PDB file of C-alpha atoms in Angstrom:
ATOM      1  CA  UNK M   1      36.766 -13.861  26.696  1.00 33.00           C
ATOM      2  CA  UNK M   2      35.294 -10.787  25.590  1.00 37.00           C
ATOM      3  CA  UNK M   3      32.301  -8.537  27.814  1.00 40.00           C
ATOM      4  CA  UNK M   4      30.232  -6.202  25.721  1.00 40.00           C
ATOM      5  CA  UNK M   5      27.790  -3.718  26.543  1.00 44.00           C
ATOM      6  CA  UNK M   6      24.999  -4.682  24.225  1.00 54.00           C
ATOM      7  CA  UNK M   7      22.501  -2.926  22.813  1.00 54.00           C
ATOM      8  CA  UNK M   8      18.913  -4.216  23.481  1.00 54.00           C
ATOM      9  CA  UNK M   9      16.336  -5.209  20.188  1.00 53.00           C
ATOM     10  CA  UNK M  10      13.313  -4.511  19.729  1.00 57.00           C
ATOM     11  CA  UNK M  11      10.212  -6.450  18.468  1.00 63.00           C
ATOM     12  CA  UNK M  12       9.884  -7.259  15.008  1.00 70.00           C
ATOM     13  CA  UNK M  13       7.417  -4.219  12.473  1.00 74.00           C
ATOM     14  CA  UNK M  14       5.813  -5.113   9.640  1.00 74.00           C
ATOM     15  CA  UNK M  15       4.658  -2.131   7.370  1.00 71.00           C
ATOM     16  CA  UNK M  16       0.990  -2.155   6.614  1.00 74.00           C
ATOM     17  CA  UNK M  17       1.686  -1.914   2.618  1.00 82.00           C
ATOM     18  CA  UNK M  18      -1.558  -3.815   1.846  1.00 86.00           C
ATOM     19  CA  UNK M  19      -3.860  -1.604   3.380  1.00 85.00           C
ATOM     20  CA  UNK M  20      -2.081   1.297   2.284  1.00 87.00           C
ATOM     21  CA  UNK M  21      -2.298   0.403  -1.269  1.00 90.00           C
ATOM     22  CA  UNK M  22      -5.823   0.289  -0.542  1.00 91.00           C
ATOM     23  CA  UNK M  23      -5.660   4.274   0.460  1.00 89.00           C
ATOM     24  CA  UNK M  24      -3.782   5.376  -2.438  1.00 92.00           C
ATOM     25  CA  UNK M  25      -5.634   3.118  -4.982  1.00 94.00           C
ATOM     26  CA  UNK M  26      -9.135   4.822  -3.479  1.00 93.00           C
ATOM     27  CA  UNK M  27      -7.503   8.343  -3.479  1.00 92.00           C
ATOM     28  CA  UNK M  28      -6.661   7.580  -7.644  1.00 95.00           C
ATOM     29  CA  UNK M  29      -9.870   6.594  -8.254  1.00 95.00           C
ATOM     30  CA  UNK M  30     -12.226   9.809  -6.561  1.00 93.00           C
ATOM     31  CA  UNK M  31      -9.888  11.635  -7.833  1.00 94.00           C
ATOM     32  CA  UNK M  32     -10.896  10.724 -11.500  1.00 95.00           C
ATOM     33  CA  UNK M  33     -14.378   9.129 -11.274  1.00 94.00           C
ATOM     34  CA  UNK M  34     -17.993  10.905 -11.106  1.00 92.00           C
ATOM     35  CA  UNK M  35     -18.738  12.846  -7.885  1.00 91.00           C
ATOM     36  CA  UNK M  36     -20.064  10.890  -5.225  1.00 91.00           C
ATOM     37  CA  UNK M  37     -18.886   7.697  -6.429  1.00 92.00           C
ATOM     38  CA  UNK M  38     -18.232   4.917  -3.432  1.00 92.00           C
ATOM     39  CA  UNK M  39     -14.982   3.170  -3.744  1.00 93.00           C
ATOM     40  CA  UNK M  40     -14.595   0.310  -1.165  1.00 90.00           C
ATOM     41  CA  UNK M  41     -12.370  -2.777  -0.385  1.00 88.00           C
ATOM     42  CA  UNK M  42     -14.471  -5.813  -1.624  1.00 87.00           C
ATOM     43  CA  UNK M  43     -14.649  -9.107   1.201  1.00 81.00           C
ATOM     44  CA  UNK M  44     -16.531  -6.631   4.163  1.00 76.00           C
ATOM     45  CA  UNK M  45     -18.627  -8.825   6.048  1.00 77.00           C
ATOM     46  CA  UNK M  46     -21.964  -6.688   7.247  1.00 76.00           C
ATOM     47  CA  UNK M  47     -21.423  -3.670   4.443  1.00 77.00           C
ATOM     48  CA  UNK M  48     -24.587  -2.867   2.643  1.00 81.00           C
ATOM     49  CA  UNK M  49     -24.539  -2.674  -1.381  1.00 81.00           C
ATOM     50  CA  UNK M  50     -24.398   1.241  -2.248  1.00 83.00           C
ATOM     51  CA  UNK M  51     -27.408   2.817  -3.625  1.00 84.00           C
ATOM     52  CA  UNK M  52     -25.221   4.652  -6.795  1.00 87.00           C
ATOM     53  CA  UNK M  53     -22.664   3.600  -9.031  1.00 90.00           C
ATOM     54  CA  UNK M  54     -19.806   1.963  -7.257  1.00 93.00           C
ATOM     55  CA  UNK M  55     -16.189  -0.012  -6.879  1.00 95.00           C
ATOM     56  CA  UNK M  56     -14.459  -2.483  -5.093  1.00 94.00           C
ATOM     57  CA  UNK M  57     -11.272  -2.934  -5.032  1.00 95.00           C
ATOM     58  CA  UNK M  58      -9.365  -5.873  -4.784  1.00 94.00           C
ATOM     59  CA  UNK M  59      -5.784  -7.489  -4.435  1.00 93.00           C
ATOM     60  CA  UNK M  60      -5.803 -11.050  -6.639  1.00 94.00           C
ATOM     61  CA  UNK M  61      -1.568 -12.000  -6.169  1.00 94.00           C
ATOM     62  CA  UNK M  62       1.389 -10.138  -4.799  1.00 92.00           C
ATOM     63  CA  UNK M  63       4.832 -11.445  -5.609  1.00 92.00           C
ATOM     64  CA  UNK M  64       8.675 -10.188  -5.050  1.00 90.00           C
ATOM     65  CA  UNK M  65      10.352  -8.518  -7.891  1.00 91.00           C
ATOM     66  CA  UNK M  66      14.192  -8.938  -6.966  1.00 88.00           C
ATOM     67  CA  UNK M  67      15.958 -10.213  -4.289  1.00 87.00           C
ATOM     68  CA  UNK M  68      14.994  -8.384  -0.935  1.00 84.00           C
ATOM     69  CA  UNK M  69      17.819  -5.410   0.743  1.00 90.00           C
ATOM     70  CA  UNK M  70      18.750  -5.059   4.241  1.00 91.00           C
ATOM     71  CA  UNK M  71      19.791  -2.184   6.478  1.00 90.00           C
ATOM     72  CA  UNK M  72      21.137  -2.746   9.695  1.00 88.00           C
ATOM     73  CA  UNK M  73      21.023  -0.540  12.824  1.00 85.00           C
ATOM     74  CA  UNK M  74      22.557  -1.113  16.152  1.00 83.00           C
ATOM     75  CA  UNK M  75      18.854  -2.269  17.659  1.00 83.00           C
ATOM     76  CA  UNK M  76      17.090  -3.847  14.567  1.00 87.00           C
ATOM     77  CA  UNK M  77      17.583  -4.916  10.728  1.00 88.00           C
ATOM     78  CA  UNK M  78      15.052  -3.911   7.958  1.00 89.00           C
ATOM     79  CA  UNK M  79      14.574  -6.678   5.297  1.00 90.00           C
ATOM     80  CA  UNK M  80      12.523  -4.318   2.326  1.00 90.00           C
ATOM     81  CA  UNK M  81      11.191  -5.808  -0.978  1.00 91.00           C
ATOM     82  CA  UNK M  82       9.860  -4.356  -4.134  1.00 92.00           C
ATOM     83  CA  UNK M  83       6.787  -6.505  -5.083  1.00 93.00           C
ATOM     84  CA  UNK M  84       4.468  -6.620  -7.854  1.00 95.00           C
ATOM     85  CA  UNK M  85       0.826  -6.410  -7.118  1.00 95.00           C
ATOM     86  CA  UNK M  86      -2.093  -7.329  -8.921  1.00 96.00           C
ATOM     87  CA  UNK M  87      -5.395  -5.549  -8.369  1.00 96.00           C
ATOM     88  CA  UNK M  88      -8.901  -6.043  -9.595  1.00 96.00           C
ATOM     89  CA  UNK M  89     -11.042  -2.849 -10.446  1.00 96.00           C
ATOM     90  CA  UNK M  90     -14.805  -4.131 -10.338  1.00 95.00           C
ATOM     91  CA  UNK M  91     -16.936  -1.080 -11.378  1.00 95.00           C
ATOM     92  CA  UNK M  92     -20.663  -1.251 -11.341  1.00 94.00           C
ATOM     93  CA  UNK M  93     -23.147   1.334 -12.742  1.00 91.00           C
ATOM     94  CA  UNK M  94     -24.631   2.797 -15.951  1.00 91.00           C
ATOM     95  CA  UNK M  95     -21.453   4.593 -16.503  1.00 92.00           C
ATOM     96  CA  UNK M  96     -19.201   1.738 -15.371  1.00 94.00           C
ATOM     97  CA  UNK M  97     -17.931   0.932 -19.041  1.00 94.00           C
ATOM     98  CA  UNK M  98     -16.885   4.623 -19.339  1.00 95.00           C
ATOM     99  CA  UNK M  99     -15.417   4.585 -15.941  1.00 95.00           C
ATOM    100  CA  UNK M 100     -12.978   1.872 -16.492  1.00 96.00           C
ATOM    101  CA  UNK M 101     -11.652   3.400 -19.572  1.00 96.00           C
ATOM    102  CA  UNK M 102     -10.941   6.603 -17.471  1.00 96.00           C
ATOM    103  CA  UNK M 103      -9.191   4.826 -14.952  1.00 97.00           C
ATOM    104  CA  UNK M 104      -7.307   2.576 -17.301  1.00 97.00           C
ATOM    105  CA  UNK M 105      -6.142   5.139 -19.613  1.00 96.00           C
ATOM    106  CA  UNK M 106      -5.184   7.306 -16.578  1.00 96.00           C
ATOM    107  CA  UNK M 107      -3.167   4.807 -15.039  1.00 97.00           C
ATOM    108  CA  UNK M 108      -1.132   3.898 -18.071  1.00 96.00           C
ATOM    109  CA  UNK M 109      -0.022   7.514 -18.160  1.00 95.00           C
ATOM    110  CA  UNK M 110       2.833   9.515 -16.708  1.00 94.00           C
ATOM    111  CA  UNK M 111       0.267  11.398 -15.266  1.00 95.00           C
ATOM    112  CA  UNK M 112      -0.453   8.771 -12.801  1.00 95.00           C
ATOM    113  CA  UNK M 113       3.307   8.337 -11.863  1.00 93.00           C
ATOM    114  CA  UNK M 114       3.147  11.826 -11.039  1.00 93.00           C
ATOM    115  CA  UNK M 115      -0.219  11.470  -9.018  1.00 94.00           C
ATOM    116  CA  UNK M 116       0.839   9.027  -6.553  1.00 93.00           C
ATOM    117  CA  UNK M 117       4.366  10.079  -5.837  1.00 91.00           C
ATOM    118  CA  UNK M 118       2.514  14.217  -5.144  1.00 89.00           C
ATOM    119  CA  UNK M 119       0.176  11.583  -2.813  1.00 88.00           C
ATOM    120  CA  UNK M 120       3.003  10.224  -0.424  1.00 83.00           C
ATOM    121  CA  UNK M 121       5.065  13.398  -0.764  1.00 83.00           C
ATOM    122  CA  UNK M 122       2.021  15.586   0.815  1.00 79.00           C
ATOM    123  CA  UNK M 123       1.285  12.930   2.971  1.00 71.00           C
ATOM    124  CA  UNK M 124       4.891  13.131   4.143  1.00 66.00           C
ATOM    125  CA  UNK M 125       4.359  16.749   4.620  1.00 68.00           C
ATOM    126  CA  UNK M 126       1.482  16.819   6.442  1.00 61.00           C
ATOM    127  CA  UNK M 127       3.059  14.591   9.443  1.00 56.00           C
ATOM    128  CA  UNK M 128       5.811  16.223   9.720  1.00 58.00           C
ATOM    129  CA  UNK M 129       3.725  19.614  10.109  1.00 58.00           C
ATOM    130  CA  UNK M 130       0.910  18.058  12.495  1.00 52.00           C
ATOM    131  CA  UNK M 131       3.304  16.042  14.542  1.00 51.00           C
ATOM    132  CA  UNK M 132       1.219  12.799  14.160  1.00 49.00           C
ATOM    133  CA  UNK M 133       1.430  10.053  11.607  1.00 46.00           C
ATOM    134  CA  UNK M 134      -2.146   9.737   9.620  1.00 43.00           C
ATOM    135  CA  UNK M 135      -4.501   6.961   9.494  1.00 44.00           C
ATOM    136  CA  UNK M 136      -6.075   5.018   6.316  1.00 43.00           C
ATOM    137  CA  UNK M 137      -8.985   6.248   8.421  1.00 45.00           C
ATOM    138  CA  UNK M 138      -8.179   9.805   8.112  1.00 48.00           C
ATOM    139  CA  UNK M 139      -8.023   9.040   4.019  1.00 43.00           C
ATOM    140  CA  UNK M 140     -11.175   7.496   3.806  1.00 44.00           C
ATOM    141  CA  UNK M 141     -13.222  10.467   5.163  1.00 45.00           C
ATOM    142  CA  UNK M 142     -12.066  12.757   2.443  1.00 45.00           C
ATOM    143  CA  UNK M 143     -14.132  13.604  -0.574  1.00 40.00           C
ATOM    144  CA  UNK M 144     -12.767  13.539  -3.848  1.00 42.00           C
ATOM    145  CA  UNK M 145     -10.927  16.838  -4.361  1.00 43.00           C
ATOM    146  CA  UNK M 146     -10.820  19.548  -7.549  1.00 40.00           C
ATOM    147  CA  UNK M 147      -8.466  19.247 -10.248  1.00 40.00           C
ATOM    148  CA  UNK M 148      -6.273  22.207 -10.379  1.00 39.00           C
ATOM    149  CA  UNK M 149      -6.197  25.444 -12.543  1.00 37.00           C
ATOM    150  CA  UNK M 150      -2.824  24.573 -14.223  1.00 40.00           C
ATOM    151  CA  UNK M 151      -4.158  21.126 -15.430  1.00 41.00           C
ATOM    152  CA  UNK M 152      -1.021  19.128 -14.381  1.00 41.00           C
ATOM    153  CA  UNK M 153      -1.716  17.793 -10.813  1.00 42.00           C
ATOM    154  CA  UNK M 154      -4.310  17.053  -9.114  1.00 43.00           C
ATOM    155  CA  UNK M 155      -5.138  19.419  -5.760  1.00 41.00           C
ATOM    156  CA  UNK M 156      -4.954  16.478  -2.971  1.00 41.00           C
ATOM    157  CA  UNK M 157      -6.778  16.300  -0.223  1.00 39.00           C
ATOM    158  CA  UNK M 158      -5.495  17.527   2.929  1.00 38.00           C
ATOM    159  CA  UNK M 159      -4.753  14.419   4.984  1.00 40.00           C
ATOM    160  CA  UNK M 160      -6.168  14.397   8.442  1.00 37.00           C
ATOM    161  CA  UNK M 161      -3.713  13.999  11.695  1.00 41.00           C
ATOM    162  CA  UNK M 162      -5.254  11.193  13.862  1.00 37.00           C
ATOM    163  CA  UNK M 163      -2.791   9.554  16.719  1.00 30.00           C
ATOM    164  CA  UNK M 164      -3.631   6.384  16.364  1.00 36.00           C
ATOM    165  CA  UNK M 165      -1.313   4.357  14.276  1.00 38.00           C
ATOM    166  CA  UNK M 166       1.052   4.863  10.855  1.00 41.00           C
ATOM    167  CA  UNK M 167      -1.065   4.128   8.072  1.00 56.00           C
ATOM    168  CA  UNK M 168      -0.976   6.028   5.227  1.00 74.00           C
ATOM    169  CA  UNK M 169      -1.017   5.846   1.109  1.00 80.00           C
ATOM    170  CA  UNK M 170       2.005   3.783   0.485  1.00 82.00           C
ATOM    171  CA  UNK M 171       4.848   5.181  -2.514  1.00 86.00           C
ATOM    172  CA  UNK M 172       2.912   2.977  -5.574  1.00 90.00           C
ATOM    173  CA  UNK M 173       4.171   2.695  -8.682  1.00 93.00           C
ATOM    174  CA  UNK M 174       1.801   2.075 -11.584  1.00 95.00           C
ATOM    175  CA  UNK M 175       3.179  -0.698 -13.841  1.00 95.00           C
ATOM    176  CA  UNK M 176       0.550  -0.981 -16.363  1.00 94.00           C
ATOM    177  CA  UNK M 177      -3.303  -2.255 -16.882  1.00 96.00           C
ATOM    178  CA  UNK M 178      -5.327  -5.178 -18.930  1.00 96.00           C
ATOM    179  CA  UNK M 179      -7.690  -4.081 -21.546  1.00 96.00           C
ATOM    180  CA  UNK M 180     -11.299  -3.720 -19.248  1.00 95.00           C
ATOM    181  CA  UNK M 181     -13.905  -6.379 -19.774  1.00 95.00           C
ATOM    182  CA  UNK M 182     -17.241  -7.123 -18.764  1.00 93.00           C
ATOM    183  CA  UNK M 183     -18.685 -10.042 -16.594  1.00 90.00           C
ATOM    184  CA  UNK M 184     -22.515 -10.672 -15.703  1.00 82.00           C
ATOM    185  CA  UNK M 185     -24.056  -9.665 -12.493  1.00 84.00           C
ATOM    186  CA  UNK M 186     -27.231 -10.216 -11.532  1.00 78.00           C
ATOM    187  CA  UNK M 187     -28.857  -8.277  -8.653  1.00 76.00           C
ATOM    188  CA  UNK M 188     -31.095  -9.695  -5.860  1.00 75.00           C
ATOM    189  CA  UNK M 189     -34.525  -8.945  -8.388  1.00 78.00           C
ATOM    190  CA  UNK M 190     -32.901 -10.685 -10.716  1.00 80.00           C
ATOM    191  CA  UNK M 191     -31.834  -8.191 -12.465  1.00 81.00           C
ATOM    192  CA  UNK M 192     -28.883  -7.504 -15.173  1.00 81.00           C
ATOM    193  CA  UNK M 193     -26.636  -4.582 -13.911  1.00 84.00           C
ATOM    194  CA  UNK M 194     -23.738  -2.783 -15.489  1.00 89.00           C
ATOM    195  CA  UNK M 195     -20.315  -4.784 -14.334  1.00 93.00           C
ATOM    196  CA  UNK M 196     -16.915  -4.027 -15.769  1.00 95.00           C
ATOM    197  CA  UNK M 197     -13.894  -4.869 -14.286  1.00 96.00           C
ATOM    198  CA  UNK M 198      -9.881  -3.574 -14.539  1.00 96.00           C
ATOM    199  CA  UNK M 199      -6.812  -5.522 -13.704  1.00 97.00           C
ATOM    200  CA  UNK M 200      -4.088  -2.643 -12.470  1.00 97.00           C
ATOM    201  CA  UNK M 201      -0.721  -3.963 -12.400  1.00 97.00           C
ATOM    202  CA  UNK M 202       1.758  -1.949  -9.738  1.00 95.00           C
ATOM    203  CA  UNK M 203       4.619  -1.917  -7.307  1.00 94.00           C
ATOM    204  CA  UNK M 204       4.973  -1.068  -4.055  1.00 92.00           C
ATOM    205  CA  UNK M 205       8.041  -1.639  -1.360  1.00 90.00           C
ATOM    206  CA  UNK M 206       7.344  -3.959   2.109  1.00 89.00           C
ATOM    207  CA  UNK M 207       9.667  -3.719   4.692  1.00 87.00           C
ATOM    208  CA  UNK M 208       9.778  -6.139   7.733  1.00 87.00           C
ATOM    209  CA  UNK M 209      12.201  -4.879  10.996  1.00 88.00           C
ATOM    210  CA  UNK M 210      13.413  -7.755  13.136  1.00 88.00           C
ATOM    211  CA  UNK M 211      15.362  -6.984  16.376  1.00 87.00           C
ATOM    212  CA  UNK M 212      18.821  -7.705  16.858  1.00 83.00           C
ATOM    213  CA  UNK M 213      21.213  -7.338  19.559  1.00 79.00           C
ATOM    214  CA  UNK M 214      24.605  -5.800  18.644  1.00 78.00           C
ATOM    215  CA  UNK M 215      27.301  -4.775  21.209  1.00 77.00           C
ATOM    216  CA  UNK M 216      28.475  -0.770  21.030  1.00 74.00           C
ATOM    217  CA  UNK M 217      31.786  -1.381  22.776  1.00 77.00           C
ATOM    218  CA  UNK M 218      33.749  -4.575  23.872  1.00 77.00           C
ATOM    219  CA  UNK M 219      35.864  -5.267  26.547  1.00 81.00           C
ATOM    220  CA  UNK M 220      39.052  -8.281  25.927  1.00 82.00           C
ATOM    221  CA  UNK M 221      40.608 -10.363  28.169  1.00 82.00           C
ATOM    222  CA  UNK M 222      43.989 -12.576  27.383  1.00 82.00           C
ATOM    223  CA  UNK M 223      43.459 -15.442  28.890  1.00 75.00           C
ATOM    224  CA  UNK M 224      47.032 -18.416  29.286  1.00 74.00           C
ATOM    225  CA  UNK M 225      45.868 -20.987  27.550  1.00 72.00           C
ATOM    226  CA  UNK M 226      49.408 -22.457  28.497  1.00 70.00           C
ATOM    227  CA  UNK M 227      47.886 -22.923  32.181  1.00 65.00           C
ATOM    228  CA  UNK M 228      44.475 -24.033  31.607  1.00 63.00           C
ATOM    229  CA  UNK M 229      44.797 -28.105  32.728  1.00 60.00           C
ATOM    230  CA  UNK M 230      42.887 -30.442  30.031  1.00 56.00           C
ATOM    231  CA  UNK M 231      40.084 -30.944  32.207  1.00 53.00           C
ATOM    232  CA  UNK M 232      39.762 -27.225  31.661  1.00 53.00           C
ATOM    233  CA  UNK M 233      39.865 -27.373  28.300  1.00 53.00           C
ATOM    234  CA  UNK M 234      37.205 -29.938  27.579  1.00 53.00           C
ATOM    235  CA  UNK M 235      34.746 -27.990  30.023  1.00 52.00           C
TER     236      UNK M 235
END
């Protein structure tokens, strides 16, 4: 027999990767596109068509790269996998042609690598000196900031502390982008209108936390087994 003094779980966390992809992609592209550019996440119901030149961004597949980690804790284990996702740039405009080169030129460069890991990193820094994790929401109100003086990284916006809930750019990884293309659109007048699109190829890390219930000491008993009768035995 053995009595244990367990340690209780949890309930199970999923990180929020997709919608934090969705931060960090927006945050690379205001930080490189024309001033007052609107950058949103395409399938909105009840979201008016901006009046300027615009982009939607969205997610077409998502698929695991190796075989997932874990890391166990006395309360929970965290199952984390690298995964590969695909992301369509739509860009729409007079200058959208121009616009997709910029961003695909940008994010086949080192200098995006170095973008979006300064991105999490101030991120990072920024909760730990408010106190509060950040929301996408916080992200989204930003406008698109300067580049620096020095010409190597980009001055990032300062994140703003809101206490609702842990979403935040996620740690993305640029892989590498199609050759831009363009596809018709036709407006509500019937109109012809500027349409290029991007395919962005990156990686980013999910994590899922289960709960589990391990023990933190145990307590054994030696039992006879000599003097336990058969009836014992089979119960």
């Amino acid at each position: 027999m053995v009595e244990t003094s367990g340690n209780t779980a949890g309930a199970a966390v999923s990180e929020p990767v997709t919608s934090r992809l969705f931060v960090a992609l927006r945050a690379f592209c205001l930080e490189l596109l024309p001033r007052g550019t609107v950058v949103l996440q395409t399938r909105q119901n009840n979201t008016p068509v901006p009046d300027t030149s615009f982009v939607l961004l969205s997610i077409l597949s998502r698929h695991g790269l190796t075989t997932g980690a874990q890391h166990n804790t006395p309360v929970a284990v965290t199952l984390s996998m690298p995964e590969e996702f695909v992301v369509q740039v739509s860009l729409f405009g007079d200058a959208a042609a121009d616009n997709a080169r910029i961003l695909a030129t940008a994010f086949r460069s080192e200098w995006a690598c170095m973008f979006f890991d300064s991105l999490a990193q101030q991120t990072n820094m920024a909760e730990s000196q408010a106190g509060t994790p950040l929301s996408a929401g916080g992200w989204l109100q930003q406008t698109p900031p300067a580049v620096s003086s020095g010409g190597t990284l980009p001055d990032l916006p300062v994140p703003l502390a809101v206490p609702d809930a842990a979403q935040r750019p996620t740690r993305l990884v640029p892989l590498f982008a199609e050759e831009i293309r363009q596809l018709a659109f036709v407006n509500g007048e019937q109109q012809y209108e500027q349409h290029w699109v991007l395919t962005l190829h990156c990686q980013a890390t999910s994590s899922l936390t289960l709960p589990q219930t391990t023990a933190s000491s145990a307590s054994i008993t030696l039992a006879n087994t000599e003097a336990l009768s058969l009836r014992e035995i089979s119960v």
